[in-house]
Short mmCIF file of C-alpha atoms in Angstrom, two decimals:
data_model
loop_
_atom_site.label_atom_id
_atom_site.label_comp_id
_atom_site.label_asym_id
_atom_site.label_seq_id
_atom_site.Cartn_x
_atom_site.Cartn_y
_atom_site.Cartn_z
CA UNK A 69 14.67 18.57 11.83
CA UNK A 70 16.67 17.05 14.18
CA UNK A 71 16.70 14.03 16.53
CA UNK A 72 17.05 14.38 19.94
CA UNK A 73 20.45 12.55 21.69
CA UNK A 74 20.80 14.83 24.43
CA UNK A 75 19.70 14.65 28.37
CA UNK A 76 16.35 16.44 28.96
CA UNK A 77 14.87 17.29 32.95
CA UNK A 78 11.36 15.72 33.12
CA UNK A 79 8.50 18.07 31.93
CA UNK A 80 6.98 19.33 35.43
CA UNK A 81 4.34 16.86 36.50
CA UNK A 82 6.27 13.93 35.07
CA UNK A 83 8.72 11.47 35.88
CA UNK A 84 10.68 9.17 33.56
CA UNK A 85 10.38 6.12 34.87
CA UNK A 86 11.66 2.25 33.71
CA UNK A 87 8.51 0.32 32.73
CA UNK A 88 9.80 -3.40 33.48
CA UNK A 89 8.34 -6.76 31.87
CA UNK A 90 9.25 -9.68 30.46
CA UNK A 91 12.62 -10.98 31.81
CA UNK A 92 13.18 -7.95 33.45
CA UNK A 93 12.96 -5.40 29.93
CA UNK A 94 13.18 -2.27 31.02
CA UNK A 95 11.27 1.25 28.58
CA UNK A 96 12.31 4.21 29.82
CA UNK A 97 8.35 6.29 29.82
CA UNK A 98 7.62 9.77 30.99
CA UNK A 99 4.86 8.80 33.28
CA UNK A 100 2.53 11.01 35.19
CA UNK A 101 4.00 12.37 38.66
CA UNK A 102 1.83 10.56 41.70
CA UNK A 103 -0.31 9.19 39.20
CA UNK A 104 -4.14 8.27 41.26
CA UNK A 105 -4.02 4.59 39.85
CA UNK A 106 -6.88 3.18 42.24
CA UNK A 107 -9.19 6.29 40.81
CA UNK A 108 -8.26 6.45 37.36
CA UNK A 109 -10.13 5.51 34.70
CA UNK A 110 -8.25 6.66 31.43
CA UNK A 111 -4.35 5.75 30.08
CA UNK A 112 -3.08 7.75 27.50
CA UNK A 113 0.14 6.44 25.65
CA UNK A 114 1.80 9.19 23.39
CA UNK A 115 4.27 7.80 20.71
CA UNK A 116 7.09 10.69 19.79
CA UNK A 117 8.05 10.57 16.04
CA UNK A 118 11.22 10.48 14.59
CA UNK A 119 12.70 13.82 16.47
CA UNK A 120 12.54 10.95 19.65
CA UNK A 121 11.10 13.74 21.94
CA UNK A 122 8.82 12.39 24.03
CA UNK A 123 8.97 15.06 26.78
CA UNK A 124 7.06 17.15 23.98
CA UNK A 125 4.93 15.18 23.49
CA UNK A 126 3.66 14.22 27.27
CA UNK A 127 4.12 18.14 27.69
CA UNK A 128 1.52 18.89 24.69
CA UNK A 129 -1.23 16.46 25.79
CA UNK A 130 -0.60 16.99 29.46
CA UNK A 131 -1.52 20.86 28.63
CA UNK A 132 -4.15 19.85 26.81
CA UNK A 133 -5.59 17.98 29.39
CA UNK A 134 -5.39 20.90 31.99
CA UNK A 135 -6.81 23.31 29.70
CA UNK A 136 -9.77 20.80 28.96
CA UNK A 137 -10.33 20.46 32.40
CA UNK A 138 -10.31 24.32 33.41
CA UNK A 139 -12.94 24.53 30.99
CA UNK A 140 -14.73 21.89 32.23
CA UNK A 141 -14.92 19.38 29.94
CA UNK A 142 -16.51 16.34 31.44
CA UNK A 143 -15.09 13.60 29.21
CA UNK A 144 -11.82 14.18 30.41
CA UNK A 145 -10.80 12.24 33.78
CA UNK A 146 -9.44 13.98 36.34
CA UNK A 147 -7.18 11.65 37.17
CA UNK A 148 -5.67 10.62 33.41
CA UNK A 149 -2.30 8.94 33.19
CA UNK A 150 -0.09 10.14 30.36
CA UNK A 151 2.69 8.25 29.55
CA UNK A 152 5.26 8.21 26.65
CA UNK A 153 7.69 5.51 25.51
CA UNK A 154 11.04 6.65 24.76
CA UNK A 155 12.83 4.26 22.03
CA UNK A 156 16.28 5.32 22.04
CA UNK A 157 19.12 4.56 19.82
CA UNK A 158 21.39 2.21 20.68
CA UNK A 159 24.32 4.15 18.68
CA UNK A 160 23.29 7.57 19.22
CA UNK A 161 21.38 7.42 22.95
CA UNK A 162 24.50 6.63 25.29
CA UNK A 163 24.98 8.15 28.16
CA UNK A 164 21.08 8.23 28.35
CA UNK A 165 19.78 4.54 29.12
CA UNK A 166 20.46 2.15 31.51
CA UNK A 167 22.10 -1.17 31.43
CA UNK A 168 18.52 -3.03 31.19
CA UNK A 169 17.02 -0.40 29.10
CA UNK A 170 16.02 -1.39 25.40
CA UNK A 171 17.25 0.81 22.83
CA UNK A 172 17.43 0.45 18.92
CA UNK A 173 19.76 0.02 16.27
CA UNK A 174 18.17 1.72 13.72
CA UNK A 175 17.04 4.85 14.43
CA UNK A 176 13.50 5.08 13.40
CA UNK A 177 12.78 0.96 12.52
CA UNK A 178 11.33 0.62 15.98
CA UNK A 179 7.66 2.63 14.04
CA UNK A 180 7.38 -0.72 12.54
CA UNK A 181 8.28 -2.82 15.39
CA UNK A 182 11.56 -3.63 14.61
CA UNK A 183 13.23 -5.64 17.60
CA UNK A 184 15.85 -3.54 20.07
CA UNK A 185 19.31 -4.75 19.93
CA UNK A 186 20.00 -3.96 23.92
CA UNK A 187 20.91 -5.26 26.19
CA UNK A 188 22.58 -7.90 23.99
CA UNK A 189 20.59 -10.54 25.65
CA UNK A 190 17.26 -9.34 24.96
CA UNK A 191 15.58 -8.66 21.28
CA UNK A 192 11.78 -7.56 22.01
CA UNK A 193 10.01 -5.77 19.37
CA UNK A 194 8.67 -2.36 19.69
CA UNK A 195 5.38 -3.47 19.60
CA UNK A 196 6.07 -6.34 22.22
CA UNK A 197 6.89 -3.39 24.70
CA UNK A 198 3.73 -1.04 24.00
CA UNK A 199 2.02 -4.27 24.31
CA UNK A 200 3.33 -5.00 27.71
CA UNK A 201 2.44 -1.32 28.51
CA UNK A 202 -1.28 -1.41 27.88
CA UNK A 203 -1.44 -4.80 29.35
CA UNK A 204 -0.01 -3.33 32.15
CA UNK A 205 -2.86 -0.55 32.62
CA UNK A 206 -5.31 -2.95 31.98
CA UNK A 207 -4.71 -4.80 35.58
CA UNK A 208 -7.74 -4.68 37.79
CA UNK A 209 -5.14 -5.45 40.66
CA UNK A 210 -3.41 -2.30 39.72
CA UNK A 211 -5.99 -0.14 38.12
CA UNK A 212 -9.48 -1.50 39.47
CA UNK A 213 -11.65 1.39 37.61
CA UNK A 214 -9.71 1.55 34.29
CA UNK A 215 -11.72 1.91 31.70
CA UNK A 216 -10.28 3.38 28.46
CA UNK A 217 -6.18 3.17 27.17
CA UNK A 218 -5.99 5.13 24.13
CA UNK A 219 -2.84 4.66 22.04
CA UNK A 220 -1.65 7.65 19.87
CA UNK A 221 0.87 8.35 17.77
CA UNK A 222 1.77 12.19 15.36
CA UNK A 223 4.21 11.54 12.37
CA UNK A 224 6.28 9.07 12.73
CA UNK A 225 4.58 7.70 16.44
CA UNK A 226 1.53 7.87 14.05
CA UNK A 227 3.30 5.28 11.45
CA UNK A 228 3.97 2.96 14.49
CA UNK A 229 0.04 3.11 15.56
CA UNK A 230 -0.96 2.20 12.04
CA UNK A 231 1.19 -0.76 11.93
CA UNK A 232 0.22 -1.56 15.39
CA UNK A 233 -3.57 -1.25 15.33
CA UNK A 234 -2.99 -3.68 11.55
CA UNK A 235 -0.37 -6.37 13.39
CA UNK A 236 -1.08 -6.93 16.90
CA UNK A 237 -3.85 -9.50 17.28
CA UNK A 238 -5.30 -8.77 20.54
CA UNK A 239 -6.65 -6.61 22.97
CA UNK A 240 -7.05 -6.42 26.97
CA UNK A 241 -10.84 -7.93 27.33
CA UNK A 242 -12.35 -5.73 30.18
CA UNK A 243 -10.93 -2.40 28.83
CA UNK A 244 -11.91 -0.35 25.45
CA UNK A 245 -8.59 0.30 23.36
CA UNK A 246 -8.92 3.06 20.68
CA UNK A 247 -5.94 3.86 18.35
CA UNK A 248 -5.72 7.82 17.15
CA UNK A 249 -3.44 7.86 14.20
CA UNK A 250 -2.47 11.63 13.32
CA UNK A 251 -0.20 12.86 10.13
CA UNK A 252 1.58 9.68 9.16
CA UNK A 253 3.60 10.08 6.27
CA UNK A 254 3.00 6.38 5.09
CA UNK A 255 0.89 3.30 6.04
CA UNK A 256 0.86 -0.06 5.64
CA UNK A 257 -1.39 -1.00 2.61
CA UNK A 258 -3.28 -4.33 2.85
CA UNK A 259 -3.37 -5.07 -1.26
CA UNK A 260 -1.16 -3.82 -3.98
CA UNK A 261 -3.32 -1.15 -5.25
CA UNK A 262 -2.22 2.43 -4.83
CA UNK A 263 -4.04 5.78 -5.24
CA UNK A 264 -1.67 6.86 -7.88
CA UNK A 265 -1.55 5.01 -11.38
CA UNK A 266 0.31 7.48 -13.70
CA UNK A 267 3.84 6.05 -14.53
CA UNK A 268 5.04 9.14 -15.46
CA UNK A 269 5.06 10.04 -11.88
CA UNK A 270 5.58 7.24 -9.86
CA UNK A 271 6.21 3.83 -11.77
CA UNK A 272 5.21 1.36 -9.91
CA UNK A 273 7.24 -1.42 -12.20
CA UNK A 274 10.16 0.57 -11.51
CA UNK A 275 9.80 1.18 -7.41
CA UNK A 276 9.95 -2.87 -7.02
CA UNK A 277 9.82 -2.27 -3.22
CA UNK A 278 6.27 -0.41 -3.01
CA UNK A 279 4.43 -2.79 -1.50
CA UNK A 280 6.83 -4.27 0.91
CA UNK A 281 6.46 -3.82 4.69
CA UNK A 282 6.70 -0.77 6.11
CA UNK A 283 4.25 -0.13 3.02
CA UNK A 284 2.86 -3.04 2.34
CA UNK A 285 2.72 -6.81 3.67
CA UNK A 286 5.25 -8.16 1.39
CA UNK A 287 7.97 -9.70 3.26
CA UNK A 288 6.80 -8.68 6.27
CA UNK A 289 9.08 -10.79 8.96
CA UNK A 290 8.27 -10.18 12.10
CA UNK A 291 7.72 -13.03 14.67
CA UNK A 292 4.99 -13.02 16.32
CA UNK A 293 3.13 -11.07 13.96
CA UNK A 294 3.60 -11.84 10.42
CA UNK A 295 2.74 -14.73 8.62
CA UNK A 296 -1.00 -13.98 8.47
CA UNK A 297 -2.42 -12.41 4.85
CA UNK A 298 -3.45 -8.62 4.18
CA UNK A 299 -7.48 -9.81 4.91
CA UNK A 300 -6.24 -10.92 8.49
CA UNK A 301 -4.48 -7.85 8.77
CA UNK A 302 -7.65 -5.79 7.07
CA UNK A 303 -9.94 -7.54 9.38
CA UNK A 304 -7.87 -6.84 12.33
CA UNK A 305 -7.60 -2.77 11.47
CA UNK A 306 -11.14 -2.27 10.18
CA UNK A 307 -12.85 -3.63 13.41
CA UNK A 308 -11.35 -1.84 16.02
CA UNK A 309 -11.30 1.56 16.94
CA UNK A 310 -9.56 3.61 14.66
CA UNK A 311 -9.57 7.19 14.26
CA UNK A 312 -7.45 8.73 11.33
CA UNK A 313 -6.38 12.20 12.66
CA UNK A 314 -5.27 14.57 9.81
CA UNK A 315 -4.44 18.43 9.40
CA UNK A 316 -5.80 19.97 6.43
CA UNK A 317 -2.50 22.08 6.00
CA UNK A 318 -0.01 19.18 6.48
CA UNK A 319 1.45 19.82 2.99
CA UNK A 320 5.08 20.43 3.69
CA UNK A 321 7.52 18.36 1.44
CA UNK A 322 9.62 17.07 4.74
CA UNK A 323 7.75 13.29 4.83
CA UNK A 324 9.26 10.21 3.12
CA UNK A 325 9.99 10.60 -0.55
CA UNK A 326 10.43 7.67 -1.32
CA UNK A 327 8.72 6.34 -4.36
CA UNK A 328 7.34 3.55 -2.23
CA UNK A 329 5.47 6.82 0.15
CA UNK A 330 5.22 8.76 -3.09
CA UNK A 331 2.30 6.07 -4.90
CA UNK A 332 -0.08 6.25 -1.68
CA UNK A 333 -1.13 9.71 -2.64
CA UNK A 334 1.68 12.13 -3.46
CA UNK A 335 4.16 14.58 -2.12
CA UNK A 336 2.00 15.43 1.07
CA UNK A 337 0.81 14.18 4.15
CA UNK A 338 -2.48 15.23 3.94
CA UNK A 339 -3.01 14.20 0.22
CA UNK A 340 -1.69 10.27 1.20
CA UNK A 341 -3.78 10.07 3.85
CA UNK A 342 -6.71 11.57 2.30
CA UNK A 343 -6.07 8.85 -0.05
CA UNK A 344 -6.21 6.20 2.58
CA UNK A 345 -9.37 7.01 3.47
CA UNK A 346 -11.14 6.60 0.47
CA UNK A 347 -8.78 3.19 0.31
CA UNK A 348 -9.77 1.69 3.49
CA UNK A 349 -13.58 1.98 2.91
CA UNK A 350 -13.79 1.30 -0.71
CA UNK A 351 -11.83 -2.17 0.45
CA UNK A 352 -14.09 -2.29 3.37
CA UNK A 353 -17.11 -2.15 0.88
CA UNK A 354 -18.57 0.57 3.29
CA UNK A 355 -21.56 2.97 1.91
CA UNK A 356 -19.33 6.10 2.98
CA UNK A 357 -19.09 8.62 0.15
CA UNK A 358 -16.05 8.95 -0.73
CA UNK A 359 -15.87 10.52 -4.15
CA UNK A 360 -14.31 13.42 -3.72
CA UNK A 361 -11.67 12.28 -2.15
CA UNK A 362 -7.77 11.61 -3.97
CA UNK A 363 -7.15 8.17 -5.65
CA UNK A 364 -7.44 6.36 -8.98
CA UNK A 365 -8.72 2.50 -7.06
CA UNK A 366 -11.15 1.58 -10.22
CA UNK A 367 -10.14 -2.42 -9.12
CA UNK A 368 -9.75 -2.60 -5.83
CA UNK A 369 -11.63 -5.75 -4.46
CA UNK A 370 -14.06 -5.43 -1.95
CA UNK A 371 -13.38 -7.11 1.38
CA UNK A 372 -16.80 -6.06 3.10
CA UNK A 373 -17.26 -9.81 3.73
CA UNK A 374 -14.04 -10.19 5.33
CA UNK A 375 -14.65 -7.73 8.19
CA UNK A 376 -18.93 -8.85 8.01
CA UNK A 377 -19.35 -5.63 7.29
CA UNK A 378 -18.02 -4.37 10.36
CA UNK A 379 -16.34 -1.26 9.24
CA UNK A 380 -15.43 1.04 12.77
CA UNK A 381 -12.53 3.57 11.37
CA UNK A 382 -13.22 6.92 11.61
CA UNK A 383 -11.47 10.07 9.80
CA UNK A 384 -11.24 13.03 11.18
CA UNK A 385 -9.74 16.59 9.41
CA UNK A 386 -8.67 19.83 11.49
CA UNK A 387 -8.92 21.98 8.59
CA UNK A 388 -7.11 24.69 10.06
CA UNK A 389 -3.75 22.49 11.26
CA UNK A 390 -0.55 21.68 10.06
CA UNK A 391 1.81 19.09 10.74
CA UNK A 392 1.94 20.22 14.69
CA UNK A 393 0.81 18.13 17.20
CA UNK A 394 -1.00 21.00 19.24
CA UNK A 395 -2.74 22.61 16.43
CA UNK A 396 -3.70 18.68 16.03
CA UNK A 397 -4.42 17.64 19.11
CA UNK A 398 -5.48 20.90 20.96
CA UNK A 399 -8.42 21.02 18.04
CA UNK A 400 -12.04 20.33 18.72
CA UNK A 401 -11.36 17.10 16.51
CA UNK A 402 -7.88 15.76 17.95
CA UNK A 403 -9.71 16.51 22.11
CA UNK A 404 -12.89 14.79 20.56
CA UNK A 405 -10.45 11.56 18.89
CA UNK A 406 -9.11 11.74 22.56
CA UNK A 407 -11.84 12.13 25.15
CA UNK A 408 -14.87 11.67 23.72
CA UNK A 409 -16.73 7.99 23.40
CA UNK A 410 -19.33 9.13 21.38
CA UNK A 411 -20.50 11.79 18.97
CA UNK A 412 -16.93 12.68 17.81
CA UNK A 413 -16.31 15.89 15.99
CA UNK A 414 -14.50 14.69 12.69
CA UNK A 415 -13.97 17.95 11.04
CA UNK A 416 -13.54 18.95 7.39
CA UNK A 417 -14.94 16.98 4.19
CA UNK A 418 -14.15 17.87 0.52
CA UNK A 419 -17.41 19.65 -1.29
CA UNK A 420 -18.31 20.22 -4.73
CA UNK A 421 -17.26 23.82 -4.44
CA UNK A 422 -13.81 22.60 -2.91
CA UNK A 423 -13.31 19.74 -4.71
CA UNK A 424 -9.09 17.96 -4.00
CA UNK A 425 -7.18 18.49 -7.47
CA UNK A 426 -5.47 15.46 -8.92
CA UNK A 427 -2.47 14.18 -6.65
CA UNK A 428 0.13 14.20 -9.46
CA UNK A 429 -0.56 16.83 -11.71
CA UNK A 430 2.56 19.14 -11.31
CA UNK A 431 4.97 17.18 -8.88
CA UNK A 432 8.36 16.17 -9.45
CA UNK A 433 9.46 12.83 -10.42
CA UNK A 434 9.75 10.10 -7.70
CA UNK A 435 12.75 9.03 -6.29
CA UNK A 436 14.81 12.07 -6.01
CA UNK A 437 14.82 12.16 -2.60
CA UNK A 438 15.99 9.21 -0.18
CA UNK A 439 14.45 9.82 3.69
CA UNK A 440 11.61 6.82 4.70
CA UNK A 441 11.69 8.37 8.37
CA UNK A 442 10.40 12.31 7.38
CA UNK A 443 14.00 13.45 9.07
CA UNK A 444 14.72 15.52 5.68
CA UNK A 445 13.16 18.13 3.61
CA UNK A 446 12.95 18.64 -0.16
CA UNK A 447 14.14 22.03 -1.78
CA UNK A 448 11.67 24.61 -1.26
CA UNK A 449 12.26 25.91 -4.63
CA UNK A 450 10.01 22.31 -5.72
CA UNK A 451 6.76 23.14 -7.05
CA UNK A 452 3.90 23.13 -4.41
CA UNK A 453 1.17 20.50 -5.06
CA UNK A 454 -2.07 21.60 -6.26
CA UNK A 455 -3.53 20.55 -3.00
CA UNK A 456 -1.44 23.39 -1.60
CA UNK A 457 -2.58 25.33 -3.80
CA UNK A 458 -6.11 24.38 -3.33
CA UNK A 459 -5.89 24.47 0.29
CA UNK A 460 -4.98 28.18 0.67
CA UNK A 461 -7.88 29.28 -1.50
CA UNK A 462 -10.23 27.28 0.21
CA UNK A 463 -8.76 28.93 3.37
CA UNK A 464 -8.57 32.38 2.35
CA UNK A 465 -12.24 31.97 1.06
CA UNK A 466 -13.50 30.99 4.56
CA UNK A 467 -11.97 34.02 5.85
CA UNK A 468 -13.13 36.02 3.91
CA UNK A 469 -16.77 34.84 4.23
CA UNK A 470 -16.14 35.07 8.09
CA UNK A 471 -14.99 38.72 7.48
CA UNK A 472 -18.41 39.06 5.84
CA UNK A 473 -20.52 38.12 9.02
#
């Protein structure tokens, strides 16, 4: 996997334009050609993950869109703007943005809102910016029949929505904001419990940095966000509109394996953020079942009186995707996360007779492998997980019963 520091044409039907704001910042954003802003009603902002490809991105949801609309799905406007940031490095970028452009030092601390480093004058986190950007749709002046912005981020976009939708305090008032979080390899835990409590595969003693921020709210620095405690950050997550957006088949070893990513739910994708969901609404105190989902939480607290029970995250599960964001997003779940307002199709759920194995029953020992940004692989000669395992016979199962029909 590689990151992208080369020029790139425009995907047809786009432009890449410089969003400016505050003291004349400047994101470059591939932005919808002759965009109809007096009859839209819909924004769509599209964070790339750490490959930094926007352009794919805006070209996958913009096909999407067309094909939804040739088919004649109603929820989708016409007239949708799709738009997505590019947050180049500083280092590794040149030759690409402009002396007003903000760019990055790091090359993938921007997911959790890290501030740019150019132009020298100017440090603006990345959060600051997308900020600035829905604000900016949001503008009756501008946009008089907006009506929805959805923010969405795959893989390492989908780290920077978590963090986001957690962190930001506020919304636009006059427009609905939903955040569609797909295959993140981590997120940002609100108390120090963890899904996995076997030392022998991740020690939690040992990996002193497990709940710090990216992962946690430990020493989580970040002006103007921080300073507030995980229930304010709980609160702020729980009550907004939240959809979790996970393939089934997202078990590839080529997230972070860190032992900090490694104690939310294992090796996988799929099996951490399978994990979170049975995290966020056993916190939440909800009355979802979520038994049969991954994770050892026997004393979590329950916060259901911190968010007054007001518990609006939703999970859904393409069970036939991997980690691809058009087997994600072309699915009847990911075009239901992003059209519909109601009566969303969430997917797959675990069942007795395909009940998720333990998380850490044959995986390697933490720590082996150094990559928080999902830029690098493991070995393929490692052991699969059991949810692998799992996962294919639950597949080849299905097909066979469809063979059957």
């Amino acid at each position: 996997m590689f990151q992208r520091h080369t020029p790139t044409a425009p995907p047809t039907g786009s432009v890449l334009a410089s969003f400016t704001f505050d003291k004349n910042a400047q994101l470059p954003v591939y932005w919808t050609e002759n965009a109809d802003n007096q009859s839209s009603t819909h924004a769509l902002i599209v964070i790339h993950g750490s490959l930094r490809d926007g352009d794919s991105y805006w070209t996958a949801l913009n096909g999407i869109k067309e094909e939804q609309l040739a088919w004649g799905n109603k929820n989708v406007d016409p007239n949708l703007i799709i738009t997505a940031p590019m947050f180049y490095s500083t280092r590794f970028n040149k030759g690409l943005y402009t002396a007003q452009q903000l760019t990055w030092g790091d090359l993938n601390l921007w997911q959790i809102g890290t501030p740019s480093n150019h132009p020298a004058n100017m440090s603006i986190s990345s959060f600051t910016a997308v900020s600035e950007l829905i604000e900016h749709f949001s503008e009756r002046k501008l946009y008089p029949n907006m009506k929805n912005i959805t923010l969405i981020g795959h893989s390492g976009g989908a780290q920077f929505v978590n963090r986001y939708a957690s962190v930001v305090p506020t919304e636009p008032k006059h427009v609905h904001v939903r955040y569609v979080i797909a295959d993140p390899s981590s997120s940002m835990y609100f108390t120090p419990d963890r899904p996995i409590t076997d030392p022998s595969y991740v020690n939690i003693t040992n990996c002193t940095t497990y709940n710090d921020w990216r992962y946690g709210v430990n020493k989580f620095d970040l002006t103007p966000y921080s300073g507030k405690s995980g229930k304010h950050y709980f609160r702020t997550y729980a009550t907004r509109d939240v959809i979790n957006l996970n393939g089934l088949l997202d078990v590839e070893l080529n997230g972070d394996q860190q032992c900090m990513a490694l104690a939310q739910g294992g090796s996988q994708r799929i099996g951490r953020n399978l994990a979170w969901w049975k995290y966020i609404n056993l916190l939440g105190g909800t009355e979802e079942d979520v038994s049969l989902f991954p994770g050892n939480f026997s004393n979590i607290p329950n916060w259901g009186d911190v968010i007054n029970h007001q518990f609006n995250v939703k999970l859904s599960v393409v069970a036939n995707a991997t980690h691809d964001v058009t087997e994600v997003f072309g699915s009847p779940q990911g075009v239901s996360a992003m059209f519909d307002s109601s009566d969303l199709n969430l997917g797959w759920r675990p069942t007795e007779a395909f009940p998720i194995p333990p998380m850490n029953s044959t995986e390697p020992q933490a720590g082996s492998v150094s990559d928080p940004n999902g830029s690098l692989a493991n070995s393929s000669s490692e052991k699969l997980h059991p949810m692998a395992s799992f996962l294919v016979a639950a597949l080849s199962t299905a097909t066979l019963l469809l063979l059957a029909l």
